[in-house]
PDB file of C-alpha atoms and ligand atoms in Angstrom:
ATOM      1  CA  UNK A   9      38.622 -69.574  72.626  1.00  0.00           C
ATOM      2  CA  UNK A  10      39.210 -70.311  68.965  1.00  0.00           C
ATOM      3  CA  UNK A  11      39.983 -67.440  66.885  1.00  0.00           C
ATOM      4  CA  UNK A  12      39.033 -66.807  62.898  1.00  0.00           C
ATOM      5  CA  UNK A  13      42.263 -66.568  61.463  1.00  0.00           C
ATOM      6  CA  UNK A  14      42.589 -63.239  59.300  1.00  0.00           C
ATOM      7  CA  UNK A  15      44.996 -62.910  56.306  1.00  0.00           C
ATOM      8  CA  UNK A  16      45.284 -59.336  54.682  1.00  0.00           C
ATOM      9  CA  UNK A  17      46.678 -58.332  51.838  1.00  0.00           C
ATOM     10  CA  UNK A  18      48.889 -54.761  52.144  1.00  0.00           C
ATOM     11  CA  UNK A  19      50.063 -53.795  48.619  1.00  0.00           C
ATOM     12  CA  UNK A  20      51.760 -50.746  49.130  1.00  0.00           C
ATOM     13  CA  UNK A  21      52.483 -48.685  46.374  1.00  0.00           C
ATOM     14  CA  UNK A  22      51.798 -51.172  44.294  1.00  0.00           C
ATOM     15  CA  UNK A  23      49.446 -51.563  41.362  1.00  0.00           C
ATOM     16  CA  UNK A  24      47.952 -49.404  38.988  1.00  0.00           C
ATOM     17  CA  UNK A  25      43.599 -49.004  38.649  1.00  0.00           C
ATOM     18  CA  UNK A  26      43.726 -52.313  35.773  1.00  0.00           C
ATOM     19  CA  UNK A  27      46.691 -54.146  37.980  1.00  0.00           C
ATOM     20  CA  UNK A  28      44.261 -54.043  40.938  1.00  0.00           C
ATOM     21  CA  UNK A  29      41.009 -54.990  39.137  1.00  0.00           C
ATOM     22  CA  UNK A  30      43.023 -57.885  37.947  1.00  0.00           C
ATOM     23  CA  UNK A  31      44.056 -59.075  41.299  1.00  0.00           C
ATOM     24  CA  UNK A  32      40.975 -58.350  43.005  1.00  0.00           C
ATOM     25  CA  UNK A  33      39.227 -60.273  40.519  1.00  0.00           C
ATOM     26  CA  UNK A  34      41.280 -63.659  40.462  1.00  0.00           C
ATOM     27  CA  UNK A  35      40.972 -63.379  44.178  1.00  0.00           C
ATOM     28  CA  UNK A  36      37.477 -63.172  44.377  1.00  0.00           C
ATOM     29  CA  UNK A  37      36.767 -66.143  41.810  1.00  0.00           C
ATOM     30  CA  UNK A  38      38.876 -68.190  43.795  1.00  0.00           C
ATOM     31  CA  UNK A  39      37.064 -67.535  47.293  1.00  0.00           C
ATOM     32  CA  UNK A  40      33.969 -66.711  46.188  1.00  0.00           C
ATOM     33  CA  UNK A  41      31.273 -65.633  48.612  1.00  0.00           C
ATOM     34  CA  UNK A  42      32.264 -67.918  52.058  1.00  0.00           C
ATOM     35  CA  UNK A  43      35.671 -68.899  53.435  1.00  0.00           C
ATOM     36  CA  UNK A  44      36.485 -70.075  56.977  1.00  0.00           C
ATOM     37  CA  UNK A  45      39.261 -67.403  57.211  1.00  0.00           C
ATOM     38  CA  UNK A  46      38.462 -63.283  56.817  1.00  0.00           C
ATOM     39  CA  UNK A  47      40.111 -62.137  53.756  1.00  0.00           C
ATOM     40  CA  UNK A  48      41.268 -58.344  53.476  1.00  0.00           C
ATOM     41  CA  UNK A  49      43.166 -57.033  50.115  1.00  0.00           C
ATOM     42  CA  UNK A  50      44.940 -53.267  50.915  1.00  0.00           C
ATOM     43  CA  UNK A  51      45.056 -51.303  47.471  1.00  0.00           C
ATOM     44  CA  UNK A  52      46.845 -48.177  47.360  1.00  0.00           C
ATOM     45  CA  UNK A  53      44.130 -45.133  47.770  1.00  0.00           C
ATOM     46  CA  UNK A  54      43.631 -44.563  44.101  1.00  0.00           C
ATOM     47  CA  UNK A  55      42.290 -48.090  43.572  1.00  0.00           C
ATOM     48  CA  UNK A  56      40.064 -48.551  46.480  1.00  0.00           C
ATOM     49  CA  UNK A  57      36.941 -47.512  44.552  1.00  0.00           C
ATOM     50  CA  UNK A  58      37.546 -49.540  41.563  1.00  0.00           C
ATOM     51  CA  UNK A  59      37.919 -52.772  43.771  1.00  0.00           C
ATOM     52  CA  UNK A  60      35.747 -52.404  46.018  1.00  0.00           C
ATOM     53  CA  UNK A  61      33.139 -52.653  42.707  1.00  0.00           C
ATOM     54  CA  UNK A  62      34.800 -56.127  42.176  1.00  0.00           C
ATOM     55  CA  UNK A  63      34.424 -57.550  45.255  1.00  0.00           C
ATOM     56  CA  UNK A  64      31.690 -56.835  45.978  1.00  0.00           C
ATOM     57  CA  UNK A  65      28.982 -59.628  47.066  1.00  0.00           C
ATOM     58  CA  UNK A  66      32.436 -61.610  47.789  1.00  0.00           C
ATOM     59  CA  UNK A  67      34.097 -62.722  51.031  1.00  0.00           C
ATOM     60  CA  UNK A  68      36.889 -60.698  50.181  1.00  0.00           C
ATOM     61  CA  UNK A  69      36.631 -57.391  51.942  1.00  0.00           C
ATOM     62  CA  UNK A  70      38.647 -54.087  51.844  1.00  0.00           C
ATOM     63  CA  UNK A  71      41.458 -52.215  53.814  1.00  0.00           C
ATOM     64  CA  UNK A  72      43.159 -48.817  53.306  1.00  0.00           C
ATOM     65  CA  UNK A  73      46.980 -48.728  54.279  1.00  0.00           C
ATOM     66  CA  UNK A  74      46.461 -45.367  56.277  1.00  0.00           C
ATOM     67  CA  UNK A  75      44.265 -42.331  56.892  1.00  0.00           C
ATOM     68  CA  UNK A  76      44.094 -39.232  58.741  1.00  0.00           C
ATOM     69  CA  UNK A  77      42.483 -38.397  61.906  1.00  0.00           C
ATOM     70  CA  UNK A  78      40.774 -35.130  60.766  1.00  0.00           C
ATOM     71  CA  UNK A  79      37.636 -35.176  59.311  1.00  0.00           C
ATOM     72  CA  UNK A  80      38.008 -32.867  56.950  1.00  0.00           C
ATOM     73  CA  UNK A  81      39.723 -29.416  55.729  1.00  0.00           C
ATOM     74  CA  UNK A  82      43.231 -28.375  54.553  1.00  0.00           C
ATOM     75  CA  UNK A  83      45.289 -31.164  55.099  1.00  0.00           C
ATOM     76  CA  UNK A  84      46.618 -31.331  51.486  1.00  0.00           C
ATOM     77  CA  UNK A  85      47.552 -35.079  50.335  1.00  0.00           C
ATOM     78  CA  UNK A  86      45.456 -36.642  53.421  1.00  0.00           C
ATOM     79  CA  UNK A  87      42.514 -38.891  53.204  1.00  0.00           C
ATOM     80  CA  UNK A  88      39.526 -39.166  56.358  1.00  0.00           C
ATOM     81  CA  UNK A  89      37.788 -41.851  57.527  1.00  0.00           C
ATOM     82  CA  UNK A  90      34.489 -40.832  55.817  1.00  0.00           C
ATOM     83  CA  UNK A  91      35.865 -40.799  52.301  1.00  0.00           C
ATOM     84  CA  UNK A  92      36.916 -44.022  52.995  1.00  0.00           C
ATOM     85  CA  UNK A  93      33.904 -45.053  54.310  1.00  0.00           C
ATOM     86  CA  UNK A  94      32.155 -43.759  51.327  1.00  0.00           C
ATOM     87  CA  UNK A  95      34.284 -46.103  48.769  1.00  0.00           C
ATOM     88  CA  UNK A  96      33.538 -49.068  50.992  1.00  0.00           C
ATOM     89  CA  UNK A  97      36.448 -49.749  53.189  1.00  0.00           C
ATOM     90  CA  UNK A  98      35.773 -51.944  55.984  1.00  0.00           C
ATOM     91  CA  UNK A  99      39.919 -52.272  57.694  1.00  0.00           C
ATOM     92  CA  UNK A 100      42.445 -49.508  57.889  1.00  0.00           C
ATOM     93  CA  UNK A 101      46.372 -50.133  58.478  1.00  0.00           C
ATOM     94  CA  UNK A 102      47.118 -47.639  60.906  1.00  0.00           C
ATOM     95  CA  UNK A 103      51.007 -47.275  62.440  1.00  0.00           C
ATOM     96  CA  UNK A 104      52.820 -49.286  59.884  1.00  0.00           C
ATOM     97  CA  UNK A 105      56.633 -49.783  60.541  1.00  0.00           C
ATOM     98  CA  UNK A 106      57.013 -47.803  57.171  1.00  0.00           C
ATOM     99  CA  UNK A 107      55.198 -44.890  57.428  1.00  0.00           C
ATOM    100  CA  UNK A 108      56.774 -44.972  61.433  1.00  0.00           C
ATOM    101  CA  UNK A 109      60.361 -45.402  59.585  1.00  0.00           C
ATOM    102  CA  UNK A 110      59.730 -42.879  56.304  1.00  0.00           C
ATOM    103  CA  UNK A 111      56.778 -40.454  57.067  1.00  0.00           C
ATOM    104  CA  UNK A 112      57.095 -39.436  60.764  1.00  0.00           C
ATOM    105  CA  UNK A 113      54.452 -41.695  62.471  1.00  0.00           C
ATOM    106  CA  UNK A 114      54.568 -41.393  65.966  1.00  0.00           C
ATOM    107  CA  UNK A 115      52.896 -43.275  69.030  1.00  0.00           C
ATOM    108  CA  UNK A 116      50.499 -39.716  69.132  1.00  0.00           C
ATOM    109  CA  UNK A 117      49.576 -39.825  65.695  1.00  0.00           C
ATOM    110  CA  UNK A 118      48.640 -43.802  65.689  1.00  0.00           C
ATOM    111  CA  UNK A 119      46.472 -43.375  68.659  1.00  0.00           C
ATOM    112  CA  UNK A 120      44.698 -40.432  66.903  1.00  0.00           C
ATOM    113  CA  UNK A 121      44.201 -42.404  64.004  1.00  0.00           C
ATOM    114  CA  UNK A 122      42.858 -45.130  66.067  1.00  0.00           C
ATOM    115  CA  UNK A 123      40.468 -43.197  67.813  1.00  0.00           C
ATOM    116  CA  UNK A 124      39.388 -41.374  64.704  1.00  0.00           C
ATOM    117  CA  UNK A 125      38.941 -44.435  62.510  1.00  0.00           C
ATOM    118  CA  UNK A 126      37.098 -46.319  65.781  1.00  0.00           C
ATOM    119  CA  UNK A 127      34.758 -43.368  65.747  1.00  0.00           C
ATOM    120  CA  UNK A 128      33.619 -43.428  62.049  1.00  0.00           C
ATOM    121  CA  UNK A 129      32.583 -47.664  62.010  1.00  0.00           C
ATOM    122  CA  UNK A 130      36.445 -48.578  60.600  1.00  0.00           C
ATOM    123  CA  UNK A 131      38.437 -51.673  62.239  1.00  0.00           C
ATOM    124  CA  UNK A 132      42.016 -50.693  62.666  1.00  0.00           C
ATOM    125  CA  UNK A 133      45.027 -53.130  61.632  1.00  0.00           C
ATOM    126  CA  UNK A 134      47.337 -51.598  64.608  1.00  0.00           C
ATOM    127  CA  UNK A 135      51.068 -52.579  63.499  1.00  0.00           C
ATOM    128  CA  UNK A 136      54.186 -52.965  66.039  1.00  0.00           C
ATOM    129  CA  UNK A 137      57.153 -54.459  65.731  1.00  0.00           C
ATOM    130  CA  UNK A 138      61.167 -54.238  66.721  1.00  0.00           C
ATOM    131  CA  UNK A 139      63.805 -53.152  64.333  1.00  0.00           C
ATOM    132  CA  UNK A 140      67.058 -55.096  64.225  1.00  0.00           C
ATOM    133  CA  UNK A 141      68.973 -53.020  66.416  1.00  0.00           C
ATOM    134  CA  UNK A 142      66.011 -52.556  69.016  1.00  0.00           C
ATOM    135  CA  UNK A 143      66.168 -56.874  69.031  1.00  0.00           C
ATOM    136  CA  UNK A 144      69.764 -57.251  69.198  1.00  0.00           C
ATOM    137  CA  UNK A 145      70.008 -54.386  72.118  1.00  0.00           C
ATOM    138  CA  UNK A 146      67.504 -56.003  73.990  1.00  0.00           C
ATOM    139  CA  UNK A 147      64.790 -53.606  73.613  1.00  0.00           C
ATOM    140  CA  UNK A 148      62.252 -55.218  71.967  1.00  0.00           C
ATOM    141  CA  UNK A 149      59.766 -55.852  74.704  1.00  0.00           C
ATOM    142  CA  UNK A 150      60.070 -51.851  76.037  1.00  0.00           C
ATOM    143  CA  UNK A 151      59.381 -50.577  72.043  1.00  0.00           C
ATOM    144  CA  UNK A 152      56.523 -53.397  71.215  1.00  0.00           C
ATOM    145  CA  UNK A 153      54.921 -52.158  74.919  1.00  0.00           C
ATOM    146  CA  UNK A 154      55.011 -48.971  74.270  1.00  0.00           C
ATOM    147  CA  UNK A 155      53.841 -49.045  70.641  1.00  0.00           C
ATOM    148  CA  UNK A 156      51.022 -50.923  71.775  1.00  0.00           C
ATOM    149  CA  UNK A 157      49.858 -49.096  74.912  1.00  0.00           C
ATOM    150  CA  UNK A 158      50.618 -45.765  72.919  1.00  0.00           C
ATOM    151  CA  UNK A 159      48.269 -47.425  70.084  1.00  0.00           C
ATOM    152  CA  UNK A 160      45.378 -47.858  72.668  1.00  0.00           C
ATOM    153  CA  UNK A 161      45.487 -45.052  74.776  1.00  0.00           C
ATOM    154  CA  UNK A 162      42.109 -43.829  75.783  1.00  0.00           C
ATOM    155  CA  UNK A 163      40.283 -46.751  73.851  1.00  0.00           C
ATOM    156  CA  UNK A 164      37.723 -48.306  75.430  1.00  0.00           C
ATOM    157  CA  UNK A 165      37.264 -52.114  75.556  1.00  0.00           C
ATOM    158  CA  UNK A 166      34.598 -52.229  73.440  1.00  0.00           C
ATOM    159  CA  UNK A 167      35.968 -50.453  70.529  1.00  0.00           C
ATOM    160  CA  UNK A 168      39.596 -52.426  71.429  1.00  0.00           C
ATOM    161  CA  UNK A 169      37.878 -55.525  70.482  1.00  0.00           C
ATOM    162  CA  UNK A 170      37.365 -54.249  67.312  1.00  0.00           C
ATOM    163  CA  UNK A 171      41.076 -53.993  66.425  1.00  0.00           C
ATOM    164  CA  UNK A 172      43.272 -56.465  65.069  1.00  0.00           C
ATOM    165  CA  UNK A 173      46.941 -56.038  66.170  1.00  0.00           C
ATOM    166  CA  UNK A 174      50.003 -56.895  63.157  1.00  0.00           C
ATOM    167  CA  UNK A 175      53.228 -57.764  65.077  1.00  0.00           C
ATOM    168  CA  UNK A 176      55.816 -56.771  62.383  1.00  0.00           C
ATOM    169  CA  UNK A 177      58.817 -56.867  63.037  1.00  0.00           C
ATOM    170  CA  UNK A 178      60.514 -54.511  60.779  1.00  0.00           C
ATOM    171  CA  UNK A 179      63.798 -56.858  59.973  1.00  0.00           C
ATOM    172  CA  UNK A 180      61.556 -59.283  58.285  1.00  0.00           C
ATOM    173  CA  UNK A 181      59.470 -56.896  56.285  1.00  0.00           C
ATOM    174  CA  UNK A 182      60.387 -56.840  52.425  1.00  0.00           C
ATOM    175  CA  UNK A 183      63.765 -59.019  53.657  1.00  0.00           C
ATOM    176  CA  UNK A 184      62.881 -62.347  52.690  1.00  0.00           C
ATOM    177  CA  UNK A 185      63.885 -62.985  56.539  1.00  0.00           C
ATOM    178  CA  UNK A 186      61.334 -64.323  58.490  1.00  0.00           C
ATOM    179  CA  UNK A 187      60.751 -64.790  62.024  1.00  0.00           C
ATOM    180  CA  UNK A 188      60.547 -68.291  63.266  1.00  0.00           C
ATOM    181  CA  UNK A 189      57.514 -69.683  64.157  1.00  0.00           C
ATOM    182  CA  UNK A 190      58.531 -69.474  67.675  1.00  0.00           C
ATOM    183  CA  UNK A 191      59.839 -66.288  67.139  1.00  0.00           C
ATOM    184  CA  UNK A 192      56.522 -65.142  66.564  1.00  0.00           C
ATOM    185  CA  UNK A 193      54.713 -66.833  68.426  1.00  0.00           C
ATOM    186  CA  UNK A 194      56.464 -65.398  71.574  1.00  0.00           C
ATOM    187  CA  UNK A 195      56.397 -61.764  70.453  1.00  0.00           C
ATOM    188  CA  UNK A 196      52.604 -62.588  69.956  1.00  0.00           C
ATOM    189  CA  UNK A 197      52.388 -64.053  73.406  1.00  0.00           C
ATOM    190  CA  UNK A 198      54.155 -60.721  74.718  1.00  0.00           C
ATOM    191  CA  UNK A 199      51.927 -58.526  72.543  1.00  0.00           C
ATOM    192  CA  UNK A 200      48.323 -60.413  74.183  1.00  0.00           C
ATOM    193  CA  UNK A 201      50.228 -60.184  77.954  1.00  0.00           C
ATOM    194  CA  UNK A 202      50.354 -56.242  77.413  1.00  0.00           C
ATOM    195  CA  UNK A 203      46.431 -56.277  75.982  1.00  0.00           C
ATOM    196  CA  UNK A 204      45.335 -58.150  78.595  1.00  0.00           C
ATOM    197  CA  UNK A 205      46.618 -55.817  80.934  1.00  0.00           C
ATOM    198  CA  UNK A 206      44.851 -53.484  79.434  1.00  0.00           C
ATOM    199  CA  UNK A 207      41.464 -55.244  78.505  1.00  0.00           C
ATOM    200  CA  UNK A 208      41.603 -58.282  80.657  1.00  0.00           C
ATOM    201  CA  UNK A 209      41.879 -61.995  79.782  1.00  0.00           C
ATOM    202  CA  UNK A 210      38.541 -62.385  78.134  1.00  0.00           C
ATOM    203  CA  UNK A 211      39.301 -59.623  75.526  1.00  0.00           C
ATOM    204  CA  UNK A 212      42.945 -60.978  74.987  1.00  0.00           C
ATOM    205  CA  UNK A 213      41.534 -64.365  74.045  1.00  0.00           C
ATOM    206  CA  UNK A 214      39.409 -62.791  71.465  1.00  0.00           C
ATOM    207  CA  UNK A 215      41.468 -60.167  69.921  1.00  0.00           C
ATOM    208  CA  UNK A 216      43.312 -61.448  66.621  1.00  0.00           C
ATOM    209  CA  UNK A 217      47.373 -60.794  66.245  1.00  0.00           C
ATOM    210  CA  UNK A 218      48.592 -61.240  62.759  1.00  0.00           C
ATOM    211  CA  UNK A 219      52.031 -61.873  62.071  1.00  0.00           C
ATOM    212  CA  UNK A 220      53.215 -59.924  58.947  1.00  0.00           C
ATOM    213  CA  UNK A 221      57.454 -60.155  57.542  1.00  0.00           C
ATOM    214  CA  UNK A 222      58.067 -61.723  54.369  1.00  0.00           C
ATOM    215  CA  UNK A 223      55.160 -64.351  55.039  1.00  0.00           C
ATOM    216  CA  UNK A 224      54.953 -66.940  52.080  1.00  0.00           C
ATOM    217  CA  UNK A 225      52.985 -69.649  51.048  1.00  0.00           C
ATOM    218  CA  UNK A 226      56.305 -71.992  51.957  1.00  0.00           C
ATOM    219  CA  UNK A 227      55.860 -70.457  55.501  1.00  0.00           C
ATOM    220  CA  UNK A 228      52.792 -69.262  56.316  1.00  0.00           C
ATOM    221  CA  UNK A 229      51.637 -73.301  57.279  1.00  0.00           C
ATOM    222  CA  UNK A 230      53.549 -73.372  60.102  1.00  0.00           C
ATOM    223  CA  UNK A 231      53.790 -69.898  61.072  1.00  0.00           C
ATOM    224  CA  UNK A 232      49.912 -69.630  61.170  1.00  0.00           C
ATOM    225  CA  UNK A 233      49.852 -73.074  63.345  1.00  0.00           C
ATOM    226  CA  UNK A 234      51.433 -71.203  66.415  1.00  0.00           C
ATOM    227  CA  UNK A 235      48.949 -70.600  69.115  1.00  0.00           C
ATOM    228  CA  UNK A 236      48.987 -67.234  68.986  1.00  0.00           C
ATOM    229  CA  UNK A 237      49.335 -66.645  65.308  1.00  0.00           C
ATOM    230  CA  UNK A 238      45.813 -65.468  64.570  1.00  0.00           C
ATOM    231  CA  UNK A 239      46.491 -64.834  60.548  1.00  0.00           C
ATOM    232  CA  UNK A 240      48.915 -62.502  58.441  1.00  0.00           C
ATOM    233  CA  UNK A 241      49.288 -59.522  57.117  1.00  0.00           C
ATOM    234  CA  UNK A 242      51.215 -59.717  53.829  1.00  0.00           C
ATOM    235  CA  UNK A 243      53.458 -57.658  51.509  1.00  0.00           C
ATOM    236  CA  UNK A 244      54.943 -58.898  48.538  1.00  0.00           C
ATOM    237  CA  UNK A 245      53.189 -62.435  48.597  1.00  0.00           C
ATOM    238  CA  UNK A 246      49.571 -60.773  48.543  1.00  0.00           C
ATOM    239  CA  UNK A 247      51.069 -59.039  44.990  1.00  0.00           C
ATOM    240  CA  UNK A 248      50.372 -62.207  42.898  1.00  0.00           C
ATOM    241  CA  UNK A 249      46.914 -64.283  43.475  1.00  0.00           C
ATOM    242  CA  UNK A 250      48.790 -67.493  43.687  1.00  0.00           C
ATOM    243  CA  UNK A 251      50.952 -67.149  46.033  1.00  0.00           C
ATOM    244  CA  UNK A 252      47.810 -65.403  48.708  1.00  0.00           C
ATOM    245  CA  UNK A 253      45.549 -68.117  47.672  1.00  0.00           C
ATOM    246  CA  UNK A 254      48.011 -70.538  48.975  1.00  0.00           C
ATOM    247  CA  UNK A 255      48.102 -68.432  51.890  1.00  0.00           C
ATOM    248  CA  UNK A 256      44.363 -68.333  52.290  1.00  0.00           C
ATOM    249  CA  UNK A 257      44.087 -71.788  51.416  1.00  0.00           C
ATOM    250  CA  UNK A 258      46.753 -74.133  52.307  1.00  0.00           C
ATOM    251  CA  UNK A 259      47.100 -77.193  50.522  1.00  0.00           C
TER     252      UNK A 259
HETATM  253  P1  13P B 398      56.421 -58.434  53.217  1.00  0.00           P
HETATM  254  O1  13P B 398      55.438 -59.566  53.272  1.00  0.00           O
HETATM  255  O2  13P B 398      56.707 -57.977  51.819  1.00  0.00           O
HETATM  256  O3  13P B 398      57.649 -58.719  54.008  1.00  0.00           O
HETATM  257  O4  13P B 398      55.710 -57.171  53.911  1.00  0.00           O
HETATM  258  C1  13P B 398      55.104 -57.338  55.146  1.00  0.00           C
HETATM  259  C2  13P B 398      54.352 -56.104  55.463  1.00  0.00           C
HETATM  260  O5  13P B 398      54.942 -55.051  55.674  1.00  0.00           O
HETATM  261  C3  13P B 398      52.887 -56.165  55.471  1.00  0.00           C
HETATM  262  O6  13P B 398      52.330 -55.007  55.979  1.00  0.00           O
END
């Protein structure tokens, strides 16, 4: 089963309104309208309307790093699936190692956001991945298990296949480390072992895992040439068209 390879663009809290426009738009006029990869970009909240005007009618399409599982009410500072819907979001980031590691994100409240976002027409980016320690002490395999059955917990199949899974592992995020290519590529194995357990071998062969930790255009070749590398989701390298494009589009 061949796989469309998927390369996202999370920008963090990055980019003002005009910084985003800007990057959407050299994006865009390089890719145009059909590529043989999916292309997401990830704008912080406040931009998503603006670039979701310019790319429009493009292959490019747009993510959200987060949301929240209510729909609606007094949850100051908290955005819902529907306004996100409404601004033209088609991806969400949901369980990032960042908001796990700075903003309290638990294995509960990634499987609610899952299961909320599944329910209003999004497609969840579901991230995992070890820390440093949790490598060295041999506890990888138990956290990336757990994050990932704790992701899917009550999903069905059908809406499962609708995910895309980001193993990050959190010592190469922002580090300028990267995993190997084997590295990854075993984590990745690991990762579609536990989802087929779940789902069964015909929906492991078609879900996508990306690989996202300091993925570069110097890397990304041979990282994305593993056989279970199904794309990448990058930080700093999605910040400057270049350097995605040559992600996008190796030479
Ligand atoms: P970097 O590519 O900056 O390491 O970030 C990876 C990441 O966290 C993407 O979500």
């Amino acid at each position: 089963m061949s796989r469309k390879k998927f390369i996202a663009g999370n920008w963090k809290m990055n980019t003002t309104v005009d910084d985003a426009c800007r990057l959407a738009q050299e994006i865009v006029t390089a890719v145009g309208k059909a590529t043989d990869v999916d292309i997401a970009i990830c704008p912080p909240y406040t931009n998503l309307s603006e670039v979701s005007k310019v790319i429009k009618e493009s292959a490019v399409t747009l993510g959200a790093q987060d949301v929240h599982w209510e729909t609606s009410g007094a949850y100051t500072g908290k955005v819902s699936c529907s306004m996100l819907k409404s601004v033209g979001v088609t991806y969400v980031i949901i369980g990032h190692s960042e908001q796990r590691q700075y903003f309290h994100e638990t294995d509960e409240t990634v499987n609610k956001k899952v299961t909320a976002a599944l329910a209003a027409g999004l497609l969840p980016i579901v991230c995992v991945g070890e820390t440093l320690d949790e490598r060295k002490s041999g506890a990888m395999d138990t956290v990336i298990e757990r994050q990932t059955k704790g992701a899917f917990r009550g999903i069905s199949r059908e809406d499962a296949l609708k995910c895309t899974i980001a193993y990050e592992p959190v010592w190469a995020i922002g580090t300028g480390e990267t995993a190997t290519p084997k590295q990854a590529n075993d984590a990745h194995i690991f990762i579609r072992n536990i989802y087929t357990g779940l789902y069964g071998d015909q929906a492991a062969s078609q879900i996508r895992i990306q690989y996202g930790g300091s993925m570069k255009p110097e890397n990304a070749k041979e990282l994305l040439a593993q056989s279970d590398v199904d794309g990448g989701l990058i930080g700093g390298a999605s910040l400057k068209a270049a350097s995605f494009l040559r992600i996008v589009q190796p030479a």
